[in-house]
Coordinates of C-alpha atoms in Angstrom, one line a residue:
X14 CA -83.1 38.2 -83.0
X15 CA -80.4 35.7 -83.9
X16 CA -78.3 36.7 -86.9
X17 CA -76.9 34.2 -89.4
X18 CA -74.1 34.6 -91.9
X19 CA -74.0 31.8 -94.5
X20 CA -70.8 31.0 -96.4
X21 CA -71.3 29.1 -99.7
X22 CA -69.1 27.9 -102.6
X23 CA -71.4 25.6 -104.5
X24 CA -74.8 25.8 -106.2
X25 CA -76.6 27.0 -103.1
X26 CA -79.1 24.2 -102.5
X27 CA -78.3 24.0 -98.8
X28 CA -78.5 27.8 -98.6
X29 CA -81.9 27.8 -100.2
X30 CA -83.2 25.1 -97.8
X31 CA -81.9 27.0 -94.8
X32 CA -83.5 30.3 -96.1
X33 CA -86.8 28.5 -96.6
X34 CA -86.7 26.9 -93.2
X35 CA -86.2 30.2 -91.4
X36 CA -88.4 32.3 -93.7
X37 CA -91.3 32.5 -91.2
X38 CA -89.1 32.5 -88.1
X39 CA -89.2 36.0 -86.6
X40 CA -86.3 35.2 -84.3
X41 CA -83.8 34.3 -86.9
X42 CA -82.4 36.5 -89.7
X43 CA -79.9 35.7 -92.5
X44 CA -78.0 39.0 -92.5
X45 CA -75.5 38.1 -95.2
X46 CA -74.3 35.5 -97.6
X47 CA -70.6 35.2 -98.3
X48 CA -69.6 33.4 -101.5
X49 CA -66.3 32.7 -103.3
X50 CA -67.9 31.6 -106.6
X51 CA -70.4 33.3 -109.0
X52 CA -72.8 30.3 -109.3
X53 CA -75.7 31.8 -107.4
X54 CA -78.5 34.1 -108.5
X55 CA -79.0 35.8 -105.2
X56 CA -77.6 39.0 -103.6
X57 CA -74.4 38.1 -101.8
X58 CA -71.0 39.4 -100.7
X59 CA -68.4 38.1 -103.2
X60 CA -65.1 37.6 -101.5
X61 CA -61.5 37.2 -102.5
X62 CA -59.0 35.0 -100.7
X63 CA -57.1 38.1 -99.6
X64 CA -60.2 39.8 -98.1
X65 CA -61.4 36.6 -96.6
X66 CA -58.1 36.3 -94.6
X67 CA -58.2 39.9 -93.4
X68 CA -58.9 41.3 -90.0
X69 CA -61.3 43.7 -91.7
X70 CA -63.5 40.8 -92.8
X71 CA -63.7 39.5 -89.2
X72 CA -64.6 43.0 -88.0
X73 CA -67.3 43.3 -90.7
X74 CA -68.9 40.1 -89.4
X75 CA -68.6 41.3 -85.8
X76 CA -70.1 44.7 -86.7
X77 CA -73.1 42.8 -88.2
X78 CA -73.7 41.2 -84.8
X79 CA -73.5 37.7 -86.3
X80 CA -74.6 35.0 -83.8
X81 CA -73.8 32.0 -86.0
X82 CA -71.8 31.4 -89.2
X83 CA -73.0 28.5 -91.2
X84 CA -70.7 26.8 -93.8
X85 CA -73.1 25.4 -96.4
X86 CA -70.7 23.8 -98.8
X87 CA -68.0 26.4 -98.3
X88 CA -64.7 24.9 -99.5
X89 CA -62.1 27.3 -98.1
X90 CA -60.4 26.6 -94.8
X91 CA -61.3 29.3 -92.4
X92 CA -58.4 31.5 -91.2
X93 CA -57.5 31.2 -87.5
X94 CA -58.4 34.8 -86.7
X95 CA -62.0 34.1 -87.9
X96 CA -62.3 30.9 -85.9
X97 CA -60.9 32.5 -82.8
X98 CA -63.3 35.5 -83.2
X99 CA -66.4 33.2 -83.3
X100 CA -65.7 30.3 -81.0
X101 CA -68.5 27.7 -81.1
X102 CA -70.3 30.1 -83.4
X103 CA -69.3 28.5 -86.7
X104 CA -71.0 25.2 -87.9
X105 CA -70.2 23.1 -90.9
X106 CA -71.9 20.1 -92.6
X107 CA -69.7 17.3 -93.8
X108 CA -71.0 14.6 -96.2
X109 CA -69.7 11.6 -94.2
X110 CA -69.7 10.3 -90.7
X111 CA -66.7 11.9 -89.2
X112 CA -64.0 11.1 -88.1
X113 CA -63.9 8.9 -91.2
X114 CA -63.5 10.6 -94.6
X115 CA -62.7 14.0 -93.3
X116 CA -59.8 16.4 -93.6
X117 CA -58.2 18.2 -96.4
X118 CA -59.3 17.0 -99.9
X119 CA -62.4 15.2 -98.6
X120 CA -65.3 17.1 -99.9
X121 CA -68.2 16.5 -102.3
X122 CA -67.7 13.6 -104.7
X123 CA -64.3 12.8 -103.3
X124 CA -65.9 11.7 -100.0
X125 CA -68.6 9.6 -101.8
X126 CA -66.1 7.9 -104.1
X127 CA -63.9 6.9 -101.0
X128 CA -66.9 5.6 -99.0
X129 CA -68.2 3.5 -101.9
X130 CA -64.6 2.2 -102.8
X131 CA -64.2 1.1 -99.1
X132 CA -67.5 -0.8 -99.3
X133 CA -68.8 0.9 -96.2
X134 CA -72.2 -0.4 -94.9
X135 CA -73.3 3.1 -94.1
X136 CA -72.5 6.8 -94.5
X137 CA -74.2 10.0 -93.6
X138 CA -73.7 13.6 -92.6
X139 CA -71.9 15.2 -89.7
X140 CA -72.8 18.7 -88.5
X141 CA -70.1 20.0 -86.3
X142 CA -68.5 23.1 -84.9
X143 CA -65.5 24.5 -86.7
X144 CA -62.1 24.7 -85.1
X145 CA -58.6 25.4 -86.5
X146 CA -58.4 21.9 -88.1
X147 CA -60.4 20.4 -91.0
X148 CA -63.4 18.5 -89.9
X149 CA -62.3 17.9 -86.3
X150 CA -64.6 20.2 -84.3
X151 CA -67.1 19.0 -81.8
X152 CA -70.0 17.0 -83.4
X153 CA -73.4 18.5 -83.1
X154 CA -75.4 15.9 -85.0
X155 CA -74.9 12.8 -87.2
X156 CA -77.5 11.2 -89.5
X157 CA -76.9 7.8 -91.2
X158 CA -77.9 6.2 -94.4
X159 CA -77.3 2.6 -95.5
X160 CA -75.4 1.8 -98.7
X161 CA -76.9 -0.6 -101.2
X162 CA -74.9 -3.4 -102.7
X163 CA -74.7 -1.6 -106.0
X164 CA -74.2 1.9 -104.5
X165 CA -72.4 4.4 -106.7
X166 CA -70.9 7.7 -105.7
X167 CA -73.8 9.5 -107.5
X168 CA -76.5 7.5 -105.8
X169 CA -74.8 8.0 -102.4
X170 CA -74.6 11.7 -103.1
X171 CA -78.3 11.8 -103.7
X172 CA -79.0 10.1 -100.3
X173 CA -76.6 12.4 -98.5
X174 CA -78.2 15.5 -100.1
X175 CA -81.6 14.3 -98.7
X176 CA -80.1 14.1 -95.2
X177 CA -78.5 17.5 -95.6
X178 CA -81.9 19.0 -96.6
X179 CA -83.7 17.4 -93.7
X180 CA -81.3 17.9 -90.9
X181 CA -79.1 20.9 -91.5
X182 CA -81.7 23.7 -90.9
X183 CA -83.0 21.8 -87.8
X184 CA -79.4 21.5 -86.3
X185 CA -78.8 25.2 -87.0
X186 CA -82.0 26.1 -85.1
X187 CA -80.9 23.8 -82.2
X188 CA -77.5 25.6 -82.0
X189 CA -79.2 29.0 -82.0
X190 CA -81.6 28.0 -79.3
X191 CA -78.7 26.6 -77.1
X192 CA -77.1 30.0 -77.3
X193 CA -79.8 31.6 -75.2

């Protein structure tokens, strides 16, 4: 049985899709959800910045036997001790085609605004392993979408959300299968 821990900050749409995707999979279990906001109506482990950065939190995850940590819109930078404790066992989804539009400050609408302002022909999602630097870990999967002539940050966000919903759970499953 593969055990997932999912970290969220937003409204939980990626979390919901991941949970639905794995709901009938007897080989994968979401054992906890870690959240730093109170936006969700689901059982979860609320966490403070102090607890998040502690060795006790890393040990808590290790004691749960976590096989993979999934960052589903989680906005805090992971502490080095957590990244080192779970090498190639933390994945993130980024709403752009890295290495462009990545790094500190590039999340959510900030990414879409920058992509549209630059008049890019395409954007997409990047699912990648997490390392000590923002958005610079090894790429697992990228999916593309074309931008229309009259693209807005909101219309691009909707396209990106569709890619996230379609590809993120599948990529998570592929990573889990590659761990065998």
